Amino acid sequence: MKAHDGMYIGGEWRAAAGTDLIAVVGPADEQVIAHVPAGTAEDVDAAVSAAREALPEWAATPPAERAAKIAALRDVLVARKDEIAQTVTAELGAPLPFSQSVHAGVPILVAGSYAELAASYAFEEKVGNSTVYAEPVGVVGAITPWNYPLHQIVAKVAPALAAGCTVVLKPAEDTPLTAQLFAEAVHEAGIPAGVFNLVTGLGPVAGQALAEHEGVDLVSFTGSTAVGKQIGATAGAAVKRVALELGGKSANVILPSADLAKAVGVGIANVMGNSGQTCSAWTRMLVHTSQYDEAVALAAEAAAKYGDRIGPLVNAKQHARVRGYIEKGVAEGARLVAGGPDAPREQGYFVSPTVFADVTPEMTIAQEEIFGPVVSIIRYEDEDDALRIANGTVYGLAGAVWAGDDAEAVAFARRMDTGQVDINGGRFNPLAPFGGYKQSGVGRELGSHGLAEYLQTKSLQF
């Protein structure tokens, strides 16, 4: 598969400072499909310098013109949608239809939303005898994960560009080819040199150098809570802005009045999408004790349908990690009703769709983020018990509530300590803010709230 052997810095592909390479491994067959350069602190410094040089002119560009450039970028992504989907499938392992609809399709929606927001956002307002300006925060260091490689890039880069910021992107080392395609799209869209820059590399080297760089004004990171804490500490020492979208252990709360079959079916589908590698996945299914046995049977039946429909996990480390969690669930007394730790195929990092029953809230599989196709079904006695369980983790990223009518579900959802809740199967909204409570993060992505993360305010009094 085609890969660039350099970094995209200052509007051109430049040779990397070092000679080390990262092998990109296809998780479906465990074969190396490409190599990309392993960036160094020197590469990061060059990219940040290019971003700082481009910042004054881009920040001064009228919002309507920035909007036009983002719209042009969206159009390039549309034109290259098939290529993007094929690349994501090759390096992440997602089935091609899922890559086409979600991995390629959603970022196009998000880019389009920011083209519109950049043109309509109130960057200036009158407040009494003051004029308040929303100005770009500066140079953004964006560090993105592998699970949604293009969506996470667009969700950071598009609002940053709309705000008038310039960007240095360090993508996950498992999915750098999608990031290189995005850099090509930026170039094709005519976004000025230095406004967007790409450095591939390892987190402890290139990622750390970017987070620590004194020329970076804001670090936007999506990934594990453990790494997010490190970045937050680093940024705090420099009084630097951060936006952190971290882990999740989201609850799918099914109230007794809900359509049980629909709630269980949609809940299983939610977790199996992207092979369970979704931070907001509803991995804890909470069911009233009177409906518990029926829900378990429905969940096992639903999970069995995904046996040959989900892709592999991203790499060998993640494969071993998820299987280890399944083994731990069994060891702690949970009951397997679908799937299990045994690899379903001889080749590739596949894990069977797995459902546990008889899970108690304190079990490891009910507390820690597994990041695989694993659902834990937990019984509750009444609504207060359900709320206690739903709020009983360190996370608070997303969730779902099902009930006989929306008002009943909303009343419960308002008491949940989480940033986003789907009511009776609510649809994805690219304009709704996404982000977490507690250790699921700081800040929001998407829509106007996501744009605001990249702005700072100045007031002039008259």
C-alpha positions as a Python dict, from the first residue, in 0.01 Angstrom:
ca = {
    (1, 'M'): (0, 0, 0),
    (2, 'K'): (124, 349, -88),
    (3, 'A'): (285, 544, 194),
    (4, 'H'): (484, 867, 209),
    (5, 'D'): (838, 836, 339),
    (6, 'G'): (842, 1186, 488),
    (7, 'M'): (645, 1435, 694),
    (8, 'Y'): (395, 1690, 565),
    (9, 'I'): (539, 2017, 697),
    (10, 'G'): (498, 2369, 565),
    (11, 'G'): (287, 2260, 270),
    (12, 'E'): (525, 1995, 136),
    (13, 'W'): (646, 1643, 204),
    (14, 'R'): (987, 1664, 371),
    (15, 'A'): (1237, 1395, 458),
    (16, 'A'): (1221, 1282, 818),
    (17, 'A'): (1500, 1385, 1052),
    (18, 'G'): (1575, 1024, 1146),
    (19, 'T'): (1588, 692, 965),
    (20, 'D'): (1370, 476, 1190),
    (21, 'L'): (1052, 337, 1040),
    (22, 'I'): (719, 215, 1176),
    (23, 'A'): (572, -99, 1023),
    (24, 'V'): (201, -79, 953),
    (25, 'V'): (48, -423, 1006),
    (26, 'G'): (-284, -532, 857),
    (27, 'P'): (-476, -683, 1151),
    (28, 'A'): (-682, -918, 934),
    (29, 'D'): (-380, -1120, 816),
    (30, 'E'): (-96, -989, 1038),
    (31, 'Q'): (110, -889, 735),
    (32, 'V'): (310, -566, 698),
    (33, 'I'): (138, -344, 444),
    (34, 'A'): (358, -32, 459),
    (35, 'H'): (622, 161, 648),
    (36, 'V'): (614, 523, 762),
    (37, 'P'): (884, 733, 926),
    (38, 'A'): (911, 741, 1304),
    (39, 'G'): (917, 1111, 1381),
    (40, 'T'): (1155, 1267, 1629),
    (41, 'A'): (1157, 1579, 1842),
    (42, 'E'): (1339, 1747, 1555),
    (43, 'D'): (1052, 1670, 1318),
    (44, 'V'): (801, 1802, 1570),
    (45, 'D'): (1003, 2121, 1614),
    (46, 'A'): (1006, 2180, 1239),
    (47, 'A'): (630, 2126, 1219),
    (48, 'V'): (557, 2358, 1510),
    (49, 'S'): (781, 2625, 1356),
    (50, 'A'): (589, 2599, 1029),
    (51, 'A'): (259, 2624, 1217),
    (52, 'R'): (374, 2930, 1412),
    (53, 'E'): (492, 3098, 1095),
    (54, 'A'): (156, 3040, 925),
    (55, 'L'): (-52, 3141, 1228),
    (56, 'P'): (-75, 3523, 1191),
    (57, 'E'): (-199, 3515, 833),
    (58, 'W'): (-443, 3229, 888),
    (59, 'A'): (-581, 3385, 1207),
    (60, 'A'): (-639, 3709, 1017),
    (61, 'T'): (-813, 3532, 728),
    (62, 'P'): (-1184, 3626, 727),
    (63, 'P'): (-1404, 3345, 865),
    (64, 'A'): (-1589, 3316, 535),
    (65, 'E'): (-1262, 3240, 357),
    (66, 'R'): (-1163, 2984, 619),
    (67, 'A'): (-1507, 2830, 574),
    (68, 'A'): (-1451, 2804, 199),
    (69, 'K'): (-1123, 2619, 252),
    (70, 'I'): (-1286, 2373, 492),
    (71, 'A'): (-1566, 2319, 240),
    (72, 'A'): (-1304, 2248, -26),
    (73, 'L'): (-1142, 1997, 209),
    (74, 'R'): (-1480, 1831, 261),
    (75, 'D'): (-1524, 1805, -115),
    (76, 'V'): (-1187, 1635, -155),
    (77, 'L'): (-1279, 1385, 117),
    (78, 'V'): (-1602, 1312, -71),
    (79, 'A'): (-1410, 1255, -394),
    (80, 'R'): (-1167, 1021, -219),
    (81, 'K'): (-1421, 842, -3),
    (82, 'D'): (-1361, 497, -151),
    (83, 'E'): (-985, 529, -116),
    (84, 'I'): (-1024, 641, 245),
    (85, 'A'): (-1250, 346, 326),
    (86, 'Q'): (-1014, 97, 167),
    (87, 'T'): (-720, 241, 359),
    (88, 'V'): (-901, 227, 692),
    (89, 'T'): (-1003, -133, 623),
    (90, 'A'): (-644, -226, 541),
    (91, 'E'): (-478, -74, 847),
    (92, 'L'): (-758, -92, 1109),
    (93, 'G'): (-938, -405, 992),
    (94, 'A'): (-1292, -267, 988),
    (95, 'P'): (-1522, -437, 734),
    (96, 'L'): (-1537, -232, 415),
    (97, 'P'): (-1910, -141, 440),
    (98, 'F'): (-1851, -4, 791),
    (99, 'S'): (-1546, 187, 669),
    (100, 'Q'): (-1747, 338, 386),
    (101, 'S'): (-2046, 445, 595),
    (102, 'V'): (-1879, 539, 924),
    (103, 'H'): (-1503, 580, 891),
    (104, 'A'): (-1528, 777, 566),
    (105, 'G'): (-1885, 904, 584),
    (106, 'V'): (-1897, 1060, 931),
    (107, 'P'): (-1584, 1276, 889),
    (108, 'I'): (-1737, 1419, 572),
    (109, 'L'): (-2046, 1521, 771),
    (110, 'V'): (-1831, 1675, 1044),
    (111, 'A'): (-1611, 1866, 799),
    (112, 'G'): (-1923, 2003, 632),
    (113, 'S'): (-2065, 2112, 965),
    (114, 'Y'): (-1753, 2316, 1040),
    (115, 'A'): (-1755, 2475, 697),
    (116, 'E'): (-2101, 2606, 788),
    (117, 'L'): (-2008, 2701, 1144),
    (118, 'A'): (-1697, 2890, 1039),
    (119, 'A'): (-1915, 3110, 820),
    (120, 'S'): (-2192, 3167, 1077),
    (121, 'Y'): (-2023, 3164, 1419),
    (122, 'A'): (-2038, 3486, 1622),
    (123, 'F'): (-1669, 3567, 1657),
    (124, 'E'): (-1765, 3913, 1784),
    (125, 'E'): (-2046, 4032, 2014),
    (126, 'K'): (-2152, 4341, 2204),
    (127, 'V'): (-2190, 4306, 2582),
    (128, 'G'): (-2294, 4636, 2739),
    (129, 'N'): (-2015, 4883, 2677),
    (130, 'S'): (-1777, 4606, 2568),
    (131, 'T'): (-1699, 4431, 2244),
    (132, 'V'): (-1601, 4068, 2302),
    (133, 'Y'): (-1389, 3890, 2043),
    (134, 'A'): (-1341, 3514, 2005),
    (135, 'E'): (-983, 3470, 1882),
    (136, 'P'): (-783, 3159, 1790),
    (137, 'V'): (-593, 3005, 2077),
    (138, 'G'): (-286, 2960, 1854),
    (139, 'V'): (-96, 2648, 1750),
    (140, 'V'): (-277, 2324, 1825),
    (141, 'G'): (-99, 1996, 1890),
    (142, 'A'): (-349, 1724, 1791),
    (143, 'I'): (-281, 1368, 1903),
    (144, 'T'): (-531, 1119, 1766),
    (145, 'P'): (-610, 749, 1824),
    (146, 'W'): (-637, 455, 1589),
    (147, 'N'): (-997, 343, 1648),
    (148, 'Y'): (-1162, 611, 1431),
    (149, 'P'): (-856, 737, 1247),
    (150, 'L'): (-1014, 993, 1013),
    (151, 'H'): (-1307, 1099, 1231),
    (152, 'Q'): (-1081, 1187, 1521),
    (153, 'I'): (-853, 1387, 1293),
    (154, 'V'): (-1139, 1583, 1138),
    (155, 'A'): (-1307, 1637, 1477),
    (156, 'K'): (-993, 1821, 1589),
    (157, 'V'): (-849, 1976, 1275),
    (158, 'A'): (-1172, 2113, 1123),
    (159, 'P'): (-1278, 2321, 1429),
    (160, 'A'): (-920, 2433, 1487),
    (161, 'L'): (-899, 2562, 1129),
    (162, 'A'): (-1244, 2720, 1158),
    (163, 'A'): (-1126, 2904, 1469),
    (164, 'G'): (-818, 3037, 1290),
    (165, 'C'): (-567, 2807, 1457),
    (166, 'T'): (-287, 2620, 1288),
    (167, 'V'): (-226, 2253, 1359),
    (168, 'V'): (41, 1989, 1405),
    (169, 'L'): (-107, 1638, 1394),
    (170, 'K'): (53, 1328, 1545),
    (171, 'P'): (-171, 1032, 1448),
    (172, 'A'): (-168, 687, 1605),
    (173, 'E'): (117, 469, 1485),
    (174, 'D'): (-124, 187, 1396),
    (175, 'T'): (-321, 395, 1141),
    (176, 'P'): (-85, 652, 988),
    (177, 'L'): (-186, 587, 628),
    (178, 'T'): (-528, 742, 678),
    (179, 'A'): (-357, 1048, 825),
    (180, 'Q'): (-132, 1074, 523),
    (181, 'L'): (-438, 1062, 297),
    (182, 'F'): (-586, 1345, 500),
    (183, 'A'): (-268, 1551, 452),
    (184, 'E'): (-297, 1492, 78),
    (185, 'A'): (-658, 1615, 94),
    (186, 'V'): (-552, 1928, 284),
    (187, 'H'): (-296, 2003, 14),
    (188, 'E'): (-543, 1937, -267),
    (189, 'A'): (-799, 2166, -102),
    (190, 'G'): (-554, 2456, -119),
    (191, 'I'): (-522, 2516, 254),
    (192, 'P'): (-218, 2746, 293),
    (193, 'A'): (124, 2603, 370),
    (194, 'G'): (193, 2555, 740),
    (195, 'V'): (-170, 2575, 848),
    (196, 'F'): (-178, 2196, 878),
    (197, 'N'): (127, 1979, 942),
    (198, 'L'): (167, 1605, 993),
    (199, 'V'): (432, 1416, 1190),
    (200, 'T'): (400, 1037, 1213),
    (201, 'G'): (569, 865, 1503),
    (202, 'L'): (545, 690, 1836),
    (203, 'G'): (357, 839, 2129),
    (204, 'P'): (646, 840, 2380),
    (205, 'V'): (868, 1018, 2126),
    (206, 'A'): (678, 1236, 1879),
    (207, 'G'): (363, 1260, 2089),
    (208, 'Q'): (548, 1361, 2402),
    (209, 'A'): (761, 1613, 2210),
    (210, 'L'): (445, 1772, 2071),
    (211, 'A'): (272, 1789, 2410),
    (212, 'E'): (576, 1944, 2572),
    (213, 'H'): (668, 2188, 2295),
    (214, 'E'): (666, 2548, 2415),
    (215, 'G'): (540, 2661, 2074),
    (216, 'V'): (214, 2467, 2115),
    (217, 'D'): (-68, 2662, 2277),
    (218, 'L'): (-327, 2384, 2313),
    (219, 'V'): (-300, 2005, 2316),
    (220, 'S'): (-605, 1814, 2194),
    (221, 'F'): (-573, 1445, 2277),
    (222, 'T'): (-801, 1146, 2235),
    (223, 'G'): (-695, 818, 2389),
    (224, 'S'): (-659, 637, 2717),
    (225, 'T'): (-725, 803, 3050),
    (226, 'A'): (-377, 707, 3171),
    (227, 'V'): (-204, 892, 2886),
    (228, 'G'): (-452, 1178, 2915),
    (229, 'K'): (-349, 1229, 3277),
    (230, 'Q'): (15, 1251, 3172),
    (231, 'I'): (-63, 1505, 2902),
    (232, 'G'): (-277, 1705, 3143),
    (233, 'A'): (7, 1715, 3395),
    (234, 'T'): (257, 1821, 3128),
    (235, 'A'): (27, 2093, 2998),
    (236, 'G'): (-58, 2210, 3349),
    (237, 'A'): (308, 2267, 3430),
    (238, 'A'): (326, 2503, 3132),
    (239, 'V'): (-20, 2656, 3195),
    (240, 'K'): (-120, 2525, 2853),
    (241, 'R'): (-476, 2458, 2738),
    (242, 'V'): (-586, 2096, 2692),
    (243, 'A'): (-885, 1915, 2545),
    (244, 'L'): (-894, 1551, 2653),
    (245, 'E'): (-1138, 1289, 2522),
    (246, 'L'): (-1058, 978, 2721),
    (247, 'G'): (-1199, 642, 2824),
    (248, 'G'): (-1552, 523, 2884),
    (249, 'K'): (-1758, 247, 3041),
    (250, 'S'): (-2100, 354, 2926),
    (251, 'A'): (-2423, 216, 3066),
    (252, 'N'): (-2716, 104, 2851),
    (253, 'V'): (-3004, 136, 3097),
    (254, 'I'): (-3319, -53, 2998),
    (255, 'L'): (-3613, 51, 3215),
    (256, 'P'): (-3900, -199, 3263),
    (257, 'S'): (-4137, -6, 3037),
    (258, 'A'): (-3901, -21, 2737),
    (259, 'D'): (-3928, -235, 2427),
    (260, 'L'): (-3688, -497, 2564),
    (261, 'A'): (-3611, -674, 2236),
    (262, 'K'): (-3529, -349, 2059),
    (263, 'A'): (-3321, -211, 2345),
    (264, 'V'): (-3116, -529, 2373),
    (265, 'G'): (-3070, -565, 1998),
    (266, 'V'): (-2958, -207, 1946),
    (267, 'G'): (-2739, -230, 2254),
    (268, 'I'): (-2553, -533, 2122),
    (269, 'A'): (-2512, -370, 1780),
    (270, 'N'): (-2372, -57, 1946),
    (271, 'V'): (-2092, -255, 2109),
    (272, 'M'): (-2013, -479, 1811),
    (273, 'G'): (-1965, -185, 1573),
    (274, 'N'): (-1594, -127, 1507),
    (275, 'S'): (-1527, -456, 1689),
    (276, 'G'): (-1601, -290, 2020),
    (277, 'Q'): (-1318, -42, 1974),
    (278, 'T'): (-1531, 260, 2057),
    (279, 'C'): (-1480, 470, 2369),
    (280, 'S'): (-1850, 554, 2392),
    (281, 'A'): (-1976, 196, 2342),
    (282, 'W'): (-2257, 86, 2577),
    (283, 'T'): (-2059, -201, 2727),
    (284, 'R'): (-2269, -232, 3046),
    (285, 'M'): (-2629, -341, 2985),
    (286, 'L'): (-2845, -274, 3292),
    (287, 'V'): (-3168, -475, 3308),
    (288, 'H'): (-3442, -496, 3573),
    (289, 'T'): (-3434, -825, 3762),
    (290, 'S'): (-3783, -916, 3638),
    (291, 'Q'): (-3663, -907, 3275),
    (292, 'Y'): (-3309, -1026, 3329),
    (293, 'D'): (-3331, -1383, 3200),
    (294, 'E'): (-3519, -1275, 2888),
    (295, 'A'): (-3264, -1001, 2819),
    (296, 'V'): (-2975, -1246, 2855),
    (297, 'A'): (-3132, -1483, 2603),
    (298, 'L'): (-3197, -1198, 2359),
    (299, 'A'): (-2843, -1067, 2395),
    (300, 'A'): (-2685, -1407, 2336),
    (301, 'E'): (-2898, -1456, 2025),
    (302, 'A'): (-2812, -1109, 1893),
    (303, 'A'): (-2439, -1147, 1956),
    (304, 'A'): (-2430, -1479, 1769),
    (305, 'K'): (-2534, -1298, 1451),
    (306, 'Y'): (-2212, -1093, 1458),
    (307, 'G'): (-1976, -1391, 1458),
    (308, 'D'): (-1854, -1338, 1101),
    (309, 'R'): (-1958, -974, 1062),
    (310, 'I'): (-1706, -792, 1279),
    (311, 'G'): (-1346, -724, 1193),
    (312, 'P'): (-1030, -797, 1392),
    (313, 'L'): (-887, -588, 1671),
    (314, 'V'): (-619, -345, 1568),
    (315, 'N'): (-302, -522, 1683),
    (316, 'A'): (-155, -814, 1876),
    (317, 'K'): (-134, -617, 2202),
    (318, 'Q'): (-502, -522, 2190),
    (319, 'H'): (-592, -878, 2094),
    (320, 'A'): (-415, -1018, 2399),
    (321, 'R'): (-558, -746, 2623),
    (322, 'V'): (-920, -812, 2531),
    (323, 'R'): (-884, -1189, 2560),
    (324, 'G'): (-724, -1134, 2900),
    (325, 'Y'): (-1028, -936, 3016),
    (326, 'I'): (-1260, -1214, 2901),
    (327, 'E'): (-1056, -1469, 3096),
    (328, 'K'): (-1068, -1241, 3400),
    (329, 'G'): (-1445, -1213, 3373),
    (330, 'V'): (-1474, -1592, 3383),
    (331, 'A'): (-1230, -1613, 3673),
    (332, 'E'): (-1429, -1359, 3875),
    (333, 'G'): (-1752, -1555, 3835),
    (334, 'A'): (-1931, -1398, 3539),
    (335, 'R'): (-2118, -1641, 3313),
    (336, 'L'): (-2036, -1659, 2943),
    (337, 'V'): (-2349, -1679, 2729),
    (338, 'A'): (-2183, -1592, 2397),
    (339, 'G'): (-1827, -1591, 2271),
    (340, 'G'): (-1526, -1637, 2494),
    (341, 'P'): (-1148, -1594, 2499),
    (342, 'D'): (-1064, -1854, 2231),
    (343, 'A'): (-957, -1697, 1901),
    (344, 'P'): (-1220, -1775, 1635),
    (345, 'R'): (-964, -1778, 1352),
    (346, 'E'): (-609, -1901, 1316),
    (347, 'Q'): (-492, -1579, 1150),
    (348, 'G'): (-573, -1221, 1232),
    (349, 'Y'): (-650, -1046, 1560),
    (350, 'F'): (-1010, -1163, 1586),
    (351, 'V'): (-1216, -1198, 1904),
    (352, 'S'): (-1561, -1356, 1916),
    (353, 'P'): (-1859, -1133, 2003),
    (354, 'T'): (-1882, -1197, 2377),
    (355, 'V'): (-2166, -1153, 2626),
    (356, 'F'): (-2139, -1203, 3001),
    (357, 'A'): (-2433, -1258, 3235),
    (358, 'D'): (-2433, -1260, 3617),
    (359, 'V'): (-2197, -962, 3617),
    (360, 'T'): (-2183, -765, 3940),
    (361, 'P'): (-2094, -394, 3944),
    (362, 'E'): (-1762, -442, 4123),
    (363, 'M'): (-1620, -696, 3874),
    (364, 'T'): (-1323, -587, 3666),
    (365, 'I'): (-1517, -629, 3342),
    (366, 'A'): (-1784, -392, 3478),
    (367, 'Q'): (-1535, -127, 3588),
    (368, 'E'): (-1250, -114, 3336),
    (369, 'E'): (-1259, -22, 2969),
    (370, 'I'): (-1206, -341, 2765),
    (371, 'F'): (-1217, -188, 2415),
    (372, 'G'): (-1338, -501, 2245),
    (373, 'P'): (-1667, -673, 2148),
    (374, 'V'): (-1761, -757, 2507),
    (375, 'V'): (-2094, -680, 2680),
    (376, 'S'): (-2161, -719, 3052),
    (377, 'I'): (-2526, -763, 3156),
    (378, 'I'): (-2597, -638, 3509),
    (379, 'R'): (-2926, -674, 3695),
    (380, 'Y'): (-3083, -397, 3906),
    (381, 'E'): (-3369, -390, 4156),
    (382, 'D'): (-3519, -44, 4105),
    (383, 'E'): (-3436, 289, 3938),
    (384, 'D'): (-3223, 413, 4226),
    (385, 'D'): (-3022, 90, 4209),
    (386, 'A'): (-2984, 131, 3832),
    (387, 'L'): (-2864, 487, 3877),
    (388, 'R'): (-2611, 382, 4140),
    (389, 'I'): (-2471, 118, 3907),
    (390, 'A'): (-2473, 345, 3600),
    (391, 'N'): (-2281, 616, 3788),
    (392, 'G'): (-2057, 370, 3969),
    (393, 'T'): (-1740, 394, 3760),
    (394, 'V'): (-1466, 654, 3721),
    (395, 'Y'): (-1593, 723, 3369),
    (396, 'G'): (-1877, 935, 3234),
    (397, 'L'): (-1852, 957, 2857),
    (398, 'A'): (-2179, 832, 2709),
    (399, 'G'): (-2476, 606, 2768),
    (400, 'A'): (-2829, 515, 2669),
    (401, 'V'): (-3169, 500, 2836),
    (402, 'W'): (-3471, 308, 2707),
    (403, 'A'): (-3825, 354, 2839),
    (404, 'G'): (-4186, 340, 2727),
    (405, 'D'): (-4183, 712, 2653),
    (406, 'D'): (-3912, 971, 2606),
    (407, 'A'): (-4007, 1173, 2915),
    (408, 'E'): (-3943, 878, 3146),
    (409, 'A'): (-3607, 812, 2981),
    (410, 'V'): (-3507, 1179, 2995),
    (411, 'A'): (-3588, 1198, 3367),
    (412, 'F'): (-3346, 912, 3431),
    (413, 'A'): (-3081, 1040, 3188),
    (414, 'R'): (-3070, 1380, 3359),
    (415, 'R'): (-2946, 1205, 3673),
    (416, 'M'): (-2666, 1019, 3497),
    (417, 'D'): (-2309, 1146, 3542),
    (418, 'T'): (-2218, 1132, 3176),
    (419, 'G'): (-2165, 1370, 2888),
    (420, 'Q'): (-2395, 1226, 2622),
    (421, 'V'): (-2700, 999, 2647),
    (422, 'D'): (-2905, 848, 2364),
    (423, 'I'): (-3276, 836, 2439),
    (424, 'N'): (-3465, 536, 2299),
    (425, 'G'): (-3211, 488, 2023),
    (426, 'G'): (-3150, 852, 1938),
    (427, 'R'): (-2955, 912, 1617),
    (428, 'F'): (-2600, 1048, 1589),
    (429, 'N'): (-2593, 1425, 1566),
    (430, 'P'): (-2268, 1580, 1433),
    (431, 'L'): (-2362, 1914, 1589),
    (432, 'A'): (-2415, 1782, 1942),
    (433, 'P'): (-2127, 1826, 2189),
    (434, 'F'): (-1937, 1507, 2267),
    (435, 'G'): (-1719, 1465, 2573),
    (436, 'G'): (-1709, 1328, 2923),
    (437, 'Y'): (-1763, 1377, 3290),
    (438, 'K'): (-1516, 1259, 3555),
    (439, 'Q'): (-1214, 1072, 3416),
    (440, 'S'): (-1361, 1056, 3066),
    (441, 'G'): (-1207, 1389, 2983),
    (442, 'V'): (-1201, 1766, 2971),
    (443, 'G'): (-1372, 1971, 2701),
    (444, 'R'): (-1605, 1890, 2414),
    (445, 'E'): (-1584, 1798, 2047),
    (446, 'L'): (-1826, 1858, 1757),
    (447, 'G'): (-2057, 2146, 1682),
    (448, 'S'): (-2022, 2495, 1825),
    (449, 'H'): (-1899, 2357, 2158),
    (450, 'G'): (-1613, 2186, 1975),
    (451, 'L'): (-1527, 2509, 1795),
    (452, 'A'): (-1521, 2699, 2124),
    (453, 'E'): (-1241, 2472, 2253),
    (454, 'Y'): (-1004, 2639, 2006),
    (455, 'L'): (-1099, 2997, 2089),
    (456, 'Q'): (-1000, 3243, 2360),
    (457, 'T'): (-1181, 3563, 2448),
    (458, 'K'): (-1076, 3924, 2451),
    (459, 'S'): (-1293, 4214, 2563),
    (460, 'L'): (-1257, 4582, 2472),
    (461, 'Q'): (-1435, 4838, 2687),
    (462, 'F'): (-1561, 5168, 2545),
}
